[in-house]
């Protein structure tokens, strides 16, 4: 029998959740609001909340100065491409770690995760030189490779967690029916783990979309994604806050819309296997 929750506790929990949600959302709200101000209004003291001259001039200027759609397409190719390549590698790897007995599985997983603890700047110079010699600088292919390697430990960790929730008996039954390794992964394991795979895909697209360090250091113009598009509005003369806010709004809008429409699938995947 479920324990009754008092009204006071419900009110407190709801208020706390709304407070945290608003605190997290406020920077996005303020960025969007600032994007409709003039540069003078953007730095006004005290800040202007509603009583200002609403304008779309910043968006027009941003599009005229920088080709937004070219940067947007680069972000789509780099984030989706790196995630799909990562999934192709991670699904068999996570299957092997989850269903093939091995004493060193945990050690391998921890070693993979430890690579995320390395400061990226520590390998910037050698990676830059390798990319320069291979002709991968300022190319979408180069960024897809880098972001795949960066996010691969997270993808494998997440898929391993989801695969461990799938009963081994189902896979053994498929093997007894004559399913080979390829068919077992494609037609038995993958369909059962669709919620987990979908949430992994969505989260890693977001991570790749927001990656700034590597995109700023390994691109110049041709393959520059939206992170470089935003950074172009920071100059030695100062920050153009209104135009920077407009560029930021245009950069985060696609990923916010994707997250909004896929939130049910995302939550389902994150809670996959939590309740039996």
Tab-separated table of C-alpha atoms in Angstrom:
chain	number	residue	atom	x	y	z
A	1	UNK	CA	0.000	0.000	0.000
A	2	UNK	CA	1.355	3.377	-1.026
A	3	UNK	CA	2.174	5.827	1.738
A	4	UNK	CA	-0.049	8.915	1.829
A	5	UNK	CA	1.660	12.204	1.065
A	6	UNK	CA	0.515	15.262	2.967
A	7	UNK	CA	-0.851	18.302	1.123
A	8	UNK	CA	1.869	20.507	2.619
A	9	UNK	CA	4.568	18.247	1.244
A	10	UNK	CA	2.927	18.193	-2.190
A	11	UNK	CA	2.780	21.984	-2.259
A	12	UNK	CA	6.399	22.296	-1.116
A	13	UNK	CA	7.634	19.743	-3.664
A	14	UNK	CA	5.679	21.385	-6.497
A	15	UNK	CA	6.937	24.860	-5.565
A	16	UNK	CA	10.522	23.594	-5.329
A	17	UNK	CA	10.273	21.884	-8.728
A	18	UNK	CA	8.840	25.015	-10.363
A	19	UNK	CA	11.495	27.172	-8.700
A	20	UNK	CA	14.335	24.990	-9.966
A	21	UNK	CA	12.760	24.795	-13.415
A	22	UNK	CA	12.425	28.576	-13.670
A	23	UNK	CA	15.978	29.108	-12.402
A	24	UNK	CA	17.319	26.757	-15.084
A	25	UNK	CA	15.151	28.293	-17.809
A	26	UNK	CA	15.820	31.946	-16.892
A	27	UNK	CA	19.140	32.312	-18.838
A	28	UNK	CA	17.387	31.073	-22.000
A	29	UNK	CA	14.453	33.431	-21.389
A	30	UNK	CA	16.782	36.394	-20.853
A	31	UNK	CA	18.788	35.550	-23.976
A	32	UNK	CA	15.637	35.448	-26.107
A	33	UNK	CA	14.370	38.690	-24.555
A	34	UNK	CA	17.677	40.477	-25.140
A	35	UNK	CA	17.691	39.409	-28.777
A	36	UNK	CA	14.740	41.748	-29.429
A	37	UNK	CA	16.456	44.808	-27.904
A	38	UNK	CA	18.800	47.369	-29.361
A	39	UNK	CA	22.440	47.295	-28.269
A	40	UNK	CA	21.860	50.274	-25.951
A	41	UNK	CA	18.813	48.636	-24.351
A	42	UNK	CA	20.677	45.336	-23.949
A	43	UNK	CA	23.188	46.940	-21.543
A	44	UNK	CA	20.739	49.313	-19.842
A	45	UNK	CA	20.976	49.627	-16.053
A	46	UNK	CA	18.544	48.780	-14.507
A	47	UNK	CA	17.670	46.027	-16.984
A	48	UNK	CA	14.638	46.528	-19.215
A	49	UNK	CA	12.138	43.708	-18.943
A	50	UNK	CA	9.209	44.602	-21.206
A	51	UNK	CA	9.261	48.371	-21.651
A	52	UNK	CA	11.654	48.602	-24.580
A	53	UNK	CA	11.534	48.952	-28.361
A	54	UNK	CA	10.972	45.448	-29.711
A	55	UNK	CA	12.881	44.905	-32.942
A	56	UNK	CA	13.927	42.133	-35.323
A	57	UNK	CA	16.903	44.122	-36.541
A	58	UNK	CA	19.396	41.883	-34.714
A	59	UNK	CA	18.145	38.767	-36.511
A	60	UNK	CA	18.312	40.497	-39.889
A	61	UNK	CA	21.846	41.742	-39.175
A	62	UNK	CA	23.010	38.329	-37.986
A	63	UNK	CA	21.707	36.619	-41.133
A	64	UNK	CA	23.241	39.280	-43.398
A	65	UNK	CA	26.614	39.130	-41.660
A	66	UNK	CA	26.846	35.362	-41.217
A	67	UNK	CA	25.203	32.672	-43.303
A	68	UNK	CA	23.102	31.066	-40.558
A	69	UNK	CA	21.796	28.211	-42.676
A	70	UNK	CA	25.292	27.105	-43.715
A	71	UNK	CA	26.366	26.930	-40.038
A	72	UNK	CA	23.078	25.231	-39.173
A	73	UNK	CA	23.613	22.529	-41.814
A	74	UNK	CA	27.167	21.973	-40.582
A	75	UNK	CA	25.833	21.464	-37.040
A	76	UNK	CA	23.220	18.984	-38.264
A	77	UNK	CA	25.739	16.938	-40.272
A	78	UNK	CA	28.346	16.944	-37.495
A	79	UNK	CA	26.009	16.153	-34.570
A	80	UNK	CA	23.816	13.573	-36.313
A	81	UNK	CA	26.733	12.036	-38.212
A	82	UNK	CA	28.935	11.613	-35.139
A	83	UNK	CA	26.046	10.135	-33.151
A	84	UNK	CA	25.103	7.605	-35.851
A	85	UNK	CA	28.717	6.510	-36.352
A	86	UNK	CA	29.048	6.213	-32.570
A	87	UNK	CA	25.925	4.031	-32.376
A	88	UNK	CA	27.191	1.733	-35.137
A	89	UNK	CA	30.359	1.143	-33.110
A	90	UNK	CA	28.754	1.187	-29.655
A	91	UNK	CA	25.879	-1.286	-30.172
A	92	UNK	CA	28.132	-4.340	-30.825
A	93	UNK	CA	30.574	-3.177	-28.131
A	94	UNK	CA	27.823	-2.783	-25.525
A	95	UNK	CA	26.316	-6.138	-26.555
A	96	UNK	CA	29.671	-7.865	-26.003
A	97	UNK	CA	30.145	-6.242	-22.601
A	98	UNK	CA	26.581	-6.980	-21.471
A	99	UNK	CA	26.151	-10.575	-22.662
A	100	UNK	CA	29.621	-12.086	-23.100
A	101	UNK	CA	31.020	-13.122	-19.702
A	102	UNK	CA	34.243	-11.407	-18.804
A	103	UNK	CA	36.016	-10.507	-15.596
A	104	UNK	CA	37.447	-7.274	-17.006
A	105	UNK	CA	34.228	-5.710	-18.317
A	106	UNK	CA	33.907	-3.225	-15.464
A	107	UNK	CA	37.576	-2.324	-15.753
A	108	UNK	CA	37.240	-1.653	-19.485
A	109	UNK	CA	34.148	0.488	-18.918
A	110	UNK	CA	35.889	2.511	-16.224
A	111	UNK	CA	38.945	2.957	-18.451
A	112	UNK	CA	36.741	4.208	-21.272
A	113	UNK	CA	34.959	6.625	-18.955
A	114	UNK	CA	38.286	7.861	-17.586
A	115	UNK	CA	39.139	9.240	-21.034
A	116	UNK	CA	36.397	11.836	-20.469
A	117	UNK	CA	38.379	13.147	-17.498
A	118	UNK	CA	41.296	14.213	-19.708
A	119	UNK	CA	41.306	17.991	-20.347
A	120	UNK	CA	40.724	18.431	-24.106
A	121	UNK	CA	43.461	21.058	-24.342
A	122	UNK	CA	45.961	18.357	-23.332
A	123	UNK	CA	45.628	16.625	-26.715
A	124	UNK	CA	44.798	19.660	-28.843
A	125	UNK	CA	48.286	20.175	-30.334
A	126	UNK	CA	48.950	16.562	-31.431
A	127	UNK	CA	45.403	16.191	-32.743
A	128	UNK	CA	45.682	19.480	-34.607
A	129	UNK	CA	48.932	18.365	-36.241
A	130	UNK	CA	47.475	14.975	-37.189
A	131	UNK	CA	44.435	16.626	-38.762
A	132	UNK	CA	46.627	19.131	-40.619
A	133	UNK	CA	48.789	16.371	-42.078
A	134	UNK	CA	45.744	14.299	-43.079
A	135	UNK	CA	43.904	17.264	-44.586
A	136	UNK	CA	41.026	17.028	-42.105
A	137	UNK	CA	41.268	20.564	-40.720
A	138	UNK	CA	38.131	22.616	-41.273
A	139	UNK	CA	36.185	19.641	-42.621
A	140	UNK	CA	32.948	18.108	-41.425
A	141	UNK	CA	34.505	14.658	-41.726
A	142	UNK	CA	37.221	15.610	-39.253
A	143	UNK	CA	34.729	16.952	-36.721
A	144	UNK	CA	32.540	13.859	-37.091
A	145	UNK	CA	35.563	11.688	-36.251
A	146	UNK	CA	36.567	13.817	-33.247
A	147	UNK	CA	33.065	14.057	-31.758
A	148	UNK	CA	32.479	10.340	-32.324
A	149	UNK	CA	35.607	9.481	-30.336
A	150	UNK	CA	34.774	12.019	-27.628
A	151	UNK	CA	31.216	10.797	-27.047
A	152	UNK	CA	31.791	7.084	-27.695
A	153	UNK	CA	32.464	6.213	-24.006
A	154	UNK	CA	29.147	7.814	-22.985
A	155	UNK	CA	27.252	6.024	-25.767
A	156	UNK	CA	28.702	2.636	-24.810
A	157	UNK	CA	28.062	3.223	-21.091
A	158	UNK	CA	24.422	4.141	-21.704
A	159	UNK	CA	23.759	1.257	-24.093
A	160	UNK	CA	25.494	-1.188	-21.752
A	161	UNK	CA	23.164	-0.095	-18.947
A	162	UNK	CA	20.075	-0.572	-21.133
A	163	UNK	CA	21.224	-3.915	-22.549
A	164	UNK	CA	21.818	-5.312	-19.053
A	165	UNK	CA	18.095	-4.899	-18.388
A	166	UNK	CA	17.193	-7.264	-21.248
A	167	UNK	CA	16.758	-10.908	-20.144
A	168	UNK	CA	19.528	-13.150	-21.487
A	169	UNK	CA	16.988	-15.965	-21.960
A	170	UNK	CA	15.426	-14.124	-24.909
A	171	UNK	CA	18.739	-13.935	-26.730
A	172	UNK	CA	19.479	-17.591	-25.953
A	173	UNK	CA	16.082	-18.555	-27.362
A	174	UNK	CA	16.891	-16.653	-30.555
A	175	UNK	CA	20.206	-18.516	-30.825
A	176	UNK	CA	18.429	-21.862	-30.383
A	177	UNK	CA	16.107	-20.877	-33.241
A	178	UNK	CA	19.145	-20.425	-35.458
A	179	UNK	CA	19.719	-16.676	-35.261
A	180	UNK	CA	23.276	-15.658	-36.023
A	181	UNK	CA	25.140	-12.860	-34.288
A	182	UNK	CA	24.070	-10.233	-36.833
A	183	UNK	CA	20.398	-11.214	-36.701
A	184	UNK	CA	20.495	-11.433	-32.917
A	185	UNK	CA	21.704	-7.843	-32.620
A	186	UNK	CA	19.585	-6.373	-35.423
A	187	UNK	CA	16.272	-8.200	-35.000
A	188	UNK	CA	16.161	-9.215	-31.328
A	189	UNK	CA	18.332	-6.965	-29.188
A	190	UNK	CA	17.929	-3.630	-30.983
A	191	UNK	CA	14.082	-3.609	-31.174
A	192	UNK	CA	13.861	-4.429	-27.462
A	193	UNK	CA	16.216	-1.577	-26.572
A	194	UNK	CA	14.657	1.062	-28.853
A	195	UNK	CA	13.734	3.425	-25.952
A	196	UNK	CA	17.273	3.284	-24.580
A	197	UNK	CA	18.855	3.679	-28.007
A	198	UNK	CA	16.569	6.624	-28.797
A	199	UNK	CA	17.433	8.453	-25.564
A	200	UNK	CA	21.142	7.766	-26.157
A	201	UNK	CA	20.849	9.171	-29.670
A	202	UNK	CA	19.026	12.304	-28.509
A	203	UNK	CA	21.412	13.043	-25.639
A	204	UNK	CA	24.492	12.615	-27.795
A	205	UNK	CA	23.086	14.803	-30.551
A	206	UNK	CA	22.668	17.503	-27.907
A	207	UNK	CA	26.226	16.981	-26.634
A	208	UNK	CA	27.661	17.169	-30.157
A	209	UNK	CA	25.475	20.169	-31.029
A	210	UNK	CA	26.785	22.111	-28.025
A	211	UNK	CA	30.451	21.122	-28.398
A	212	UNK	CA	32.493	24.309	-28.656
A	213	UNK	CA	36.131	23.542	-27.837
A	214	UNK	CA	36.896	21.271	-30.773
A	215	UNK	CA	34.671	23.060	-33.256
A	216	UNK	CA	36.379	26.378	-32.542
A	217	UNK	CA	39.906	24.972	-32.722
A	218	UNK	CA	39.570	22.615	-35.674
A	219	UNK	CA	37.473	24.757	-38.012
A	220	UNK	CA	37.855	28.125	-39.693
A	221	UNK	CA	35.059	28.794	-42.157
A	222	UNK	CA	33.995	25.852	-44.326
A	223	UNK	CA	32.897	23.404	-41.614
A	224	UNK	CA	32.149	25.912	-38.840
A	225	UNK	CA	28.973	24.904	-36.945
A	226	UNK	CA	26.654	27.101	-34.870
A	227	UNK	CA	29.053	27.249	-31.911
A	228	UNK	CA	31.549	29.069	-34.138
A	229	UNK	CA	28.664	31.150	-35.475
A	230	UNK	CA	27.945	32.380	-31.922
A	231	UNK	CA	31.613	32.973	-31.085
A	232	UNK	CA	31.983	35.282	-34.092
A	233	UNK	CA	29.981	37.932	-32.209
A	234	UNK	CA	32.685	38.292	-29.577
A	235	UNK	CA	35.361	40.768	-30.660
A	236	UNK	CA	38.304	42.663	-29.098
A	237	UNK	CA	36.182	45.814	-29.218
A	238	UNK	CA	33.618	44.232	-26.904
A	239	UNK	CA	30.528	42.058	-26.925
A	240	UNK	CA	27.523	42.947	-29.049
A	241	UNK	CA	25.009	41.626	-26.524
A	242	UNK	CA	21.843	42.050	-28.591
A	243	UNK	CA	23.326	40.465	-31.714
A	244	UNK	CA	25.056	37.781	-29.641
A	245	UNK	CA	21.699	36.967	-28.029
A	246	UNK	CA	20.031	36.780	-31.440
A	247	UNK	CA	22.754	34.437	-32.713
A	248	UNK	CA	22.453	32.301	-29.565
A	249	UNK	CA	18.673	32.119	-29.908
A	250	UNK	CA	18.972	31.013	-33.521
A	251	UNK	CA	21.537	28.386	-32.487
A	252	UNK	CA	19.587	26.869	-29.593
A	253	UNK	CA	16.119	27.035	-31.180
A	254	UNK	CA	16.445	23.837	-33.297
A	255	UNK	CA	17.733	21.724	-30.416
A	256	UNK	CA	15.077	23.117	-28.050
A	257	UNK	CA	12.330	22.251	-30.530
A	258	UNK	CA	13.741	18.756	-31.012
A	259	UNK	CA	13.943	18.244	-27.249
A	260	UNK	CA	10.380	19.493	-26.755
A	261	UNK	CA	8.866	17.097	-29.306
A	262	UNK	CA	10.971	14.128	-28.184
A	263	UNK	CA	10.681	14.620	-24.423
A	264	UNK	CA	8.320	11.661	-23.989
A	265	UNK	CA	10.735	9.332	-25.785
A	266	UNK	CA	13.649	10.819	-23.880
A	267	UNK	CA	12.044	10.268	-20.465
A	268	UNK	CA	10.944	6.780	-21.458
A	269	UNK	CA	14.473	5.898	-22.465
A	270	UNK	CA	16.070	7.341	-19.343
A	271	UNK	CA	13.695	5.317	-17.138
A	272	UNK	CA	14.048	2.169	-19.269
A	273	UNK	CA	14.440	-0.796	-16.949
A	274	UNK	CA	13.994	1.274	-13.789
A	275	UNK	CA	10.643	-0.347	-12.964
A	276	UNK	CA	10.194	-4.035	-13.399
